[in-house]
PDB file of C-alpha atoms in Angstrom:
ATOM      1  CA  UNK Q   1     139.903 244.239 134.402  1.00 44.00           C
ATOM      2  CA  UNK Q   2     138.150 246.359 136.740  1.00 59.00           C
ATOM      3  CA  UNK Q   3     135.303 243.587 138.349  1.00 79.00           C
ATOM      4  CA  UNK Q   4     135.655 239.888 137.545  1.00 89.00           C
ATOM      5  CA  UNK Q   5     133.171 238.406 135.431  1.00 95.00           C
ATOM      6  CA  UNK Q   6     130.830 235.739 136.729  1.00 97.00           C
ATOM      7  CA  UNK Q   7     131.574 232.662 134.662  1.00 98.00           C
ATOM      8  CA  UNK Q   8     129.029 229.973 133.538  1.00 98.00           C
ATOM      9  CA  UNK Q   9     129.735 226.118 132.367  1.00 98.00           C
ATOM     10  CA  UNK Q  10     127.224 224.322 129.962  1.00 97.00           C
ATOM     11  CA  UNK Q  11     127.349 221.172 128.777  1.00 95.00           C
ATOM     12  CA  UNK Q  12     126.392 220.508 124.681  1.00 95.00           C
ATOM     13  CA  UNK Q  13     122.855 220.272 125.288  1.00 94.00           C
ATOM     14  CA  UNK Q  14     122.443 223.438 127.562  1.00 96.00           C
ATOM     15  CA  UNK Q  15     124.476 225.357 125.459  1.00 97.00           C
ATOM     16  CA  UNK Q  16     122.089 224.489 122.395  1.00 96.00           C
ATOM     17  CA  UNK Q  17     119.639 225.888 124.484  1.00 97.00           C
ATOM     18  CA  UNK Q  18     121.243 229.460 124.360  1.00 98.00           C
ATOM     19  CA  UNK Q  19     122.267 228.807 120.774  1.00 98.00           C
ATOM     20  CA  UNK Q  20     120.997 232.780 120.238  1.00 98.00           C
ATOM     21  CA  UNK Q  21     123.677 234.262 123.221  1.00 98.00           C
ATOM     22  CA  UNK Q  22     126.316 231.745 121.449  1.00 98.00           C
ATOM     23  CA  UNK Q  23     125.258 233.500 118.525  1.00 98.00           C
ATOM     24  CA  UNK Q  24     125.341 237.418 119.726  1.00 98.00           C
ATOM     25  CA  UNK Q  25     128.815 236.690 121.117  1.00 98.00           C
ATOM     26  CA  UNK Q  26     130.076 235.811 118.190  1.00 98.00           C
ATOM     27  CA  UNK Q  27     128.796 238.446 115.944  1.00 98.00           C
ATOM     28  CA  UNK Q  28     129.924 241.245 118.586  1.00 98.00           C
ATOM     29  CA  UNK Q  29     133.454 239.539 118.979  1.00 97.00           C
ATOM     30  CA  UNK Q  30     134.193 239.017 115.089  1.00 96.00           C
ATOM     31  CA  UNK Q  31     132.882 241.982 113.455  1.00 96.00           C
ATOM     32  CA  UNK Q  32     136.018 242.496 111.508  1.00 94.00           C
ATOM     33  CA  UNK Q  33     135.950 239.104 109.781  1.00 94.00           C
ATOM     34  CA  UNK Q  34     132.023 239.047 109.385  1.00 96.00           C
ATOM     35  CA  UNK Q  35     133.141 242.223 107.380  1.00 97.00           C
ATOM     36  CA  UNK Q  36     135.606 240.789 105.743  1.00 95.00           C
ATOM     37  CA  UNK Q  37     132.856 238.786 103.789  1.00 96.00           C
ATOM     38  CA  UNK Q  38     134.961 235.635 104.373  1.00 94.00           C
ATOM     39  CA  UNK Q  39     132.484 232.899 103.591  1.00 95.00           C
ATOM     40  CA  UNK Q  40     134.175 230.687 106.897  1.00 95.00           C
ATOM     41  CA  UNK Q  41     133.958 233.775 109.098  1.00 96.00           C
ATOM     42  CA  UNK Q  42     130.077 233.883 108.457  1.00 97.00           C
ATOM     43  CA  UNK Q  43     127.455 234.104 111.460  1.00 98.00           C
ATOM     44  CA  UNK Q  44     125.692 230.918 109.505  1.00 97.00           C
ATOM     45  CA  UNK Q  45     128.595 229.015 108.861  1.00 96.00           C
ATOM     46  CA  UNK Q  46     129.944 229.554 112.480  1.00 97.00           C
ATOM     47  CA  UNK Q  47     126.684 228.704 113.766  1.00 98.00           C
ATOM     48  CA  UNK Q  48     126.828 225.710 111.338  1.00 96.00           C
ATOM     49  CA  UNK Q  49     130.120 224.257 113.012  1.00 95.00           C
ATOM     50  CA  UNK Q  50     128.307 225.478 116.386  1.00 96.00           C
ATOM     51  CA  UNK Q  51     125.364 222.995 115.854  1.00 95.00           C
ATOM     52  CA  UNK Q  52     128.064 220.163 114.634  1.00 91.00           C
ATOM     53  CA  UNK Q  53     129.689 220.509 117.787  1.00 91.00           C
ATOM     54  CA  UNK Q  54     127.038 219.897 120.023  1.00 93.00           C
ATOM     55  CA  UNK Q  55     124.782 217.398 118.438  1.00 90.00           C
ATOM     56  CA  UNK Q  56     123.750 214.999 120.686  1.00 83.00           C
ATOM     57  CA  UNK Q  57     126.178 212.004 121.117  1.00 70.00           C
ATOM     58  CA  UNK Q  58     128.749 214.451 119.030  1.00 68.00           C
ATOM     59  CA  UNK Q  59     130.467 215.810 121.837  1.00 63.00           C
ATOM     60  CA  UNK Q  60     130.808 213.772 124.739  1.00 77.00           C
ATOM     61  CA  UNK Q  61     132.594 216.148 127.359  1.00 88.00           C
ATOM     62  CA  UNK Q  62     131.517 219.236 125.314  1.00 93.00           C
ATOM     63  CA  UNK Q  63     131.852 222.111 127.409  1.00 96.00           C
ATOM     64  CA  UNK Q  64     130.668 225.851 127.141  1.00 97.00           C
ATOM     65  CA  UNK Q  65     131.636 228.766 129.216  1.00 98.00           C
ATOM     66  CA  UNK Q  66     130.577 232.034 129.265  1.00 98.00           C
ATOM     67  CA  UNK Q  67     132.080 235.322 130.460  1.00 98.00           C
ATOM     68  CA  UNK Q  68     128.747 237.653 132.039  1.00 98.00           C
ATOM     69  CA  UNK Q  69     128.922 241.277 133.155  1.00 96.00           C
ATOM     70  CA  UNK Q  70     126.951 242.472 134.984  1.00 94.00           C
ATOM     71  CA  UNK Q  71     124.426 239.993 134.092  1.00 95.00           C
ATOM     72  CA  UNK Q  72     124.883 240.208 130.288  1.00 97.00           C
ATOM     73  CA  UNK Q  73     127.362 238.110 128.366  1.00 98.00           C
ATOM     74  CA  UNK Q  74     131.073 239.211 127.430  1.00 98.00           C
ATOM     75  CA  UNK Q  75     132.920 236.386 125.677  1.00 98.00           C
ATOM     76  CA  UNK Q  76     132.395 232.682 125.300  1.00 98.00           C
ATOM     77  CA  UNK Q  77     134.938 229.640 125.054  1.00 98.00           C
ATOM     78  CA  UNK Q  78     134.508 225.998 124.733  1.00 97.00           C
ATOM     79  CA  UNK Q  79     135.795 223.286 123.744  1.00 96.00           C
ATOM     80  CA  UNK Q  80     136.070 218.949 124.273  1.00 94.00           C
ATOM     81  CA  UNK Q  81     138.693 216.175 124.890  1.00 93.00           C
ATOM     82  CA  UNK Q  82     139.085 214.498 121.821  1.00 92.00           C
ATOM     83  CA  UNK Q  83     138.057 210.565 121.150  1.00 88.00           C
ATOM     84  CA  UNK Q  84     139.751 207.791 119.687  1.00 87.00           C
ATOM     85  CA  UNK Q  85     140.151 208.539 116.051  1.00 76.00           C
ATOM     86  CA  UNK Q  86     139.802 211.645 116.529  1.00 70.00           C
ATOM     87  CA  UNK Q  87     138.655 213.991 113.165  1.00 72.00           C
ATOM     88  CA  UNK Q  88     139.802 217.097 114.798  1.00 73.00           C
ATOM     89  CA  UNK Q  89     143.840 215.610 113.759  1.00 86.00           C
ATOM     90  CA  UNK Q  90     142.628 214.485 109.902  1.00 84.00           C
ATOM     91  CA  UNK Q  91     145.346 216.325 108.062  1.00 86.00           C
ATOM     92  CA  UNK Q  92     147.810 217.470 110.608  1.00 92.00           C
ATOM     93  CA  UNK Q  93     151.329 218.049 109.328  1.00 93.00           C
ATOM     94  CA  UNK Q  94     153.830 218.002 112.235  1.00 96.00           C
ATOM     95  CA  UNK Q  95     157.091 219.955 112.270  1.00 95.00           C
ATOM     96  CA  UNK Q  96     158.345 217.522 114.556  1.00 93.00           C
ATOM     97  CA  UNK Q  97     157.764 213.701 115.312  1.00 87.00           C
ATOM     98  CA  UNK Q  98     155.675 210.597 114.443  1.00 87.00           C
ATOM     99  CA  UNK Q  99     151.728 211.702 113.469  1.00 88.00           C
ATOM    100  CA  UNK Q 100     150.455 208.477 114.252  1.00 88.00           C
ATOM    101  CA  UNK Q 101     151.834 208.438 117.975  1.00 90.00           C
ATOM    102  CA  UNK Q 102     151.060 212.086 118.381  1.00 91.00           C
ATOM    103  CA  UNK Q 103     147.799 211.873 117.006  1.00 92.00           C
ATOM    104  CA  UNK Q 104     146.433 208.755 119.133  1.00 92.00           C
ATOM    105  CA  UNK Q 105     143.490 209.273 121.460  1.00 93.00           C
ATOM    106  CA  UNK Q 106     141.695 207.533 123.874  1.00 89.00           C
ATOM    107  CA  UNK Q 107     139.342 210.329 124.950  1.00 87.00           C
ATOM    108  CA  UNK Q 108     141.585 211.337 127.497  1.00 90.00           C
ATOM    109  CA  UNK Q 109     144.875 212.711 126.410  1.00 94.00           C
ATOM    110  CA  UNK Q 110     144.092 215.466 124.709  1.00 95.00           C
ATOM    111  CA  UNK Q 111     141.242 218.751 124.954  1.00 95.00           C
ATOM    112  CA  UNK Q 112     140.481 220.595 122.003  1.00 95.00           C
ATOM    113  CA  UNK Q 113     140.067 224.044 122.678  1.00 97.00           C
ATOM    114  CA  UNK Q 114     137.775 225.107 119.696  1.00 95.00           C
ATOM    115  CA  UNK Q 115     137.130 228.863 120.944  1.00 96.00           C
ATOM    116  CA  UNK Q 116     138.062 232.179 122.852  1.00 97.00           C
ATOM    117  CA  UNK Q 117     135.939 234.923 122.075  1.00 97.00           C
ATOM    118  CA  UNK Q 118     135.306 238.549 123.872  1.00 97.00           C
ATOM    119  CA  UNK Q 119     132.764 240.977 122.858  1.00 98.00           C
ATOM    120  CA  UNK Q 120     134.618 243.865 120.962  1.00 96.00           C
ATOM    121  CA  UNK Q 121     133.112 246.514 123.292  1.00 96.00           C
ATOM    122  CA  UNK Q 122     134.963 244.302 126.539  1.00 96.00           C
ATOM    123  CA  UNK Q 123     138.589 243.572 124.920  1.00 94.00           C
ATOM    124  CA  UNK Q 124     141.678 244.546 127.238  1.00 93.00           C
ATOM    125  CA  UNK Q 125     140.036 243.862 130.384  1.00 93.00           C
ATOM    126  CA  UNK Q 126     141.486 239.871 130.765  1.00 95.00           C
ATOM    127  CA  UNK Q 127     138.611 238.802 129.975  1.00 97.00           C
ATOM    128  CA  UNK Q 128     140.001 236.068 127.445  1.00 97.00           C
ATOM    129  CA  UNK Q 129     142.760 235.142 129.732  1.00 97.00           C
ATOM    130  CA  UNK Q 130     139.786 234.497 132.508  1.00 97.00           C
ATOM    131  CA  UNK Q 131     137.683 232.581 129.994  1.00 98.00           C
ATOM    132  CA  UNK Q 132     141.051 230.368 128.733  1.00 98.00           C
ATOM    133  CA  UNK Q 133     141.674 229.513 132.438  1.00 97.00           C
ATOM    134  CA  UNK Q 134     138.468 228.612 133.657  1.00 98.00           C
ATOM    135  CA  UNK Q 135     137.750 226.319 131.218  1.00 98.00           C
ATOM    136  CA  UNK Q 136     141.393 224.760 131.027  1.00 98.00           C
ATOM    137  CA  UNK Q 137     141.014 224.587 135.092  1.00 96.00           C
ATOM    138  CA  UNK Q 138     141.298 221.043 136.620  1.00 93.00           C
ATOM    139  CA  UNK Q 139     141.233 219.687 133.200  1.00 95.00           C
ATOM    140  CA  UNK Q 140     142.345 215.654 133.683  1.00 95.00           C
ATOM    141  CA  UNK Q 141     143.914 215.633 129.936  1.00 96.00           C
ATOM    142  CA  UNK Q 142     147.461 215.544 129.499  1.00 96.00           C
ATOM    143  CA  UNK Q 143     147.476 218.534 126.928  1.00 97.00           C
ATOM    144  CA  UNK Q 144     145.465 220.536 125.235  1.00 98.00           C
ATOM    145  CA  UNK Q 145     145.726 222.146 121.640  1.00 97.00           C
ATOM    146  CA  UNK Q 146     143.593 224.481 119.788  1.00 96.00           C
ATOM    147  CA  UNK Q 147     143.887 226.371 116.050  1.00 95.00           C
ATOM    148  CA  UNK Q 148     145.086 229.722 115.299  1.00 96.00           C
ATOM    149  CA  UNK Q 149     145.501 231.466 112.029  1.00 93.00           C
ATOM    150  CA  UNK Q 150     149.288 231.927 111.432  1.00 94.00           C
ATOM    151  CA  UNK Q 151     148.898 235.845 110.744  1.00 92.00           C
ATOM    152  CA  UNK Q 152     146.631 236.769 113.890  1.00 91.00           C
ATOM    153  CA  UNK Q 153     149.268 238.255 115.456  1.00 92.00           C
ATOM    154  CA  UNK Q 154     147.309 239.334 118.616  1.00 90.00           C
ATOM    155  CA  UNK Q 155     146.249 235.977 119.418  1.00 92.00           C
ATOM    156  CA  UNK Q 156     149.195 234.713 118.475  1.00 93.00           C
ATOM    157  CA  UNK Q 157     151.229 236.443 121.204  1.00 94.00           C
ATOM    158  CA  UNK Q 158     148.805 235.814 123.752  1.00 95.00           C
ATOM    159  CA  UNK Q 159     148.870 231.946 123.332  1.00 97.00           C
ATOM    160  CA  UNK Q 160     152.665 231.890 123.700  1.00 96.00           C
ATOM    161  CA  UNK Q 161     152.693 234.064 126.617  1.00 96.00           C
ATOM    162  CA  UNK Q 162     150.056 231.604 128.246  1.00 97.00           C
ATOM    163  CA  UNK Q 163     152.451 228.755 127.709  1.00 97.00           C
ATOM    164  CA  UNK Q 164     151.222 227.578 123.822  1.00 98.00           C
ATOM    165  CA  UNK Q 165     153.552 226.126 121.409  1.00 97.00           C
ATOM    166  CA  UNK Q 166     153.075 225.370 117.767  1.00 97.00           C
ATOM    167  CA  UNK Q 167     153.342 221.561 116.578  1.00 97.00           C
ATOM    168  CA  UNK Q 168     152.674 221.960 113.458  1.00 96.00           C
ATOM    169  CA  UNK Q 169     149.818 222.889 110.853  1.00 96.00           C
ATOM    170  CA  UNK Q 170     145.978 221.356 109.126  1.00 94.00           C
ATOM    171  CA  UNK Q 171     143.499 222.450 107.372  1.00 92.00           C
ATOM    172  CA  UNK Q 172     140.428 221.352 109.211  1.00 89.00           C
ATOM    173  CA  UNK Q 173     137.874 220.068 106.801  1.00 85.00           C
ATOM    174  CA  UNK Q 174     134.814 222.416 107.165  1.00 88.00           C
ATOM    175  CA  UNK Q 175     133.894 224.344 103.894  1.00 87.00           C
ATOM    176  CA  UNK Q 176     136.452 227.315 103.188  1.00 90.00           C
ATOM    177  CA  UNK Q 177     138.073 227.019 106.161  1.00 91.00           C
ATOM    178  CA  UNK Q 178     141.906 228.407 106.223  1.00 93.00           C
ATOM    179  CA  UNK Q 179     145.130 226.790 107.057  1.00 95.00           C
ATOM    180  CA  UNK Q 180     145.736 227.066 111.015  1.00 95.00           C
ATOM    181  CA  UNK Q 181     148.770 226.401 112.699  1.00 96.00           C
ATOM    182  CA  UNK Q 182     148.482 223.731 115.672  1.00 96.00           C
ATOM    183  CA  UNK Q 183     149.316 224.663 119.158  1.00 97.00           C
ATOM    184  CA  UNK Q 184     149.788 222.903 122.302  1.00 97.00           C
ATOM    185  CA  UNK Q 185     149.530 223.511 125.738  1.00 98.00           C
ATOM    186  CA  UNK Q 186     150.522 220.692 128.688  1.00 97.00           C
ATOM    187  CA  UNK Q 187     148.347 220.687 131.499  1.00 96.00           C
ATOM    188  CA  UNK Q 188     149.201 220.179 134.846  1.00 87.00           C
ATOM    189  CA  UNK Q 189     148.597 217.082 136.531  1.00 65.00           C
TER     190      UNK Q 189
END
């Protein structure tokens, strides 16, 4: 990466407020599976699960950060710790262990890392790594976890070179969404 990018936190209702950047991010990082005419991979249904995320009183801890280059946004990743009862475990199928013990919240054990995304025209520049860390930075959760399809190979890699490890598997319950295996990362204390 040649200059770093200037990062920017918002919380759920400031990042409603650039809804439309949120928005262009996504359509210039995910042009392949827009393409792919994958009714999950839409702009509307992305934007859907966008608005879910950061209704008001959704999302407590909700937080947005975006990559800017020279001035103009790169990549985007947010995410939230999850609460009590969380929904964001409805369905998980462990490889390993007791669901009910791993699964138990109290709003803060574990943050849910929902996205990573970098502009197609900025890829190979660390630019997702920089965007991972800074929002995973001084975290106070135990762990983390986030979703990744099983045959995304690229991703895939990256998240185990940063220190992910796969728990298991759900299907979250949006409309069409695929089957995602379940990583997770421990965060220092």
């Amino acid at each position: 990466m040649t200059a770093a990018p200037e990062m920017r936190h918002y919380t759920a209702a400031q990042a409603r407020e650039i809804r439309a950047t949120v928005e262009d991010i996504y359509r210039r990082s995910y042009t392949e599976a827009i393409a792919s005419g994958d009714p999950f991979d839409s702009p509307e249904a992305f934007m859907h699960r966008f608005d879910a995320y950061t209704a008001p009183d959704r999302l407590p801890g909700f937080d947005l950060v975006v990559a800017y280059l020279d001035g103009a946004p790169a990549g985007q990743s947010w995410g939230w710790p999850l609460r009590p009862g969380a929904e964001g475990w409805d369905g998980v199928h462990l490889d390993d262990g007791d669901t009910t013990q791993f699964t138990a919240e109290d709003g803060h054990r574990t943050f849910a890392l929902s996205e990573i995304m970098v502009c197609s025209e900025h890829t190979g520049r660390g630019i997702a790594r920089a965007l991972h860390d800074e929002l995973l930075r001084g975290r106070p959760e135990q762990r983390a976890t986030l979703l990744v399809e099983p045959d995304n190979e690229r991703a895939y890699a990256r998240y185990r070179k940063w220190g992910w490890y796969r728990v298991g598997w759900l299907r979250p319950g949006w409309d069409d969404a695929p089957v995602f295996d379940a990583l997770i990362l421990d965060l220092p204390l």
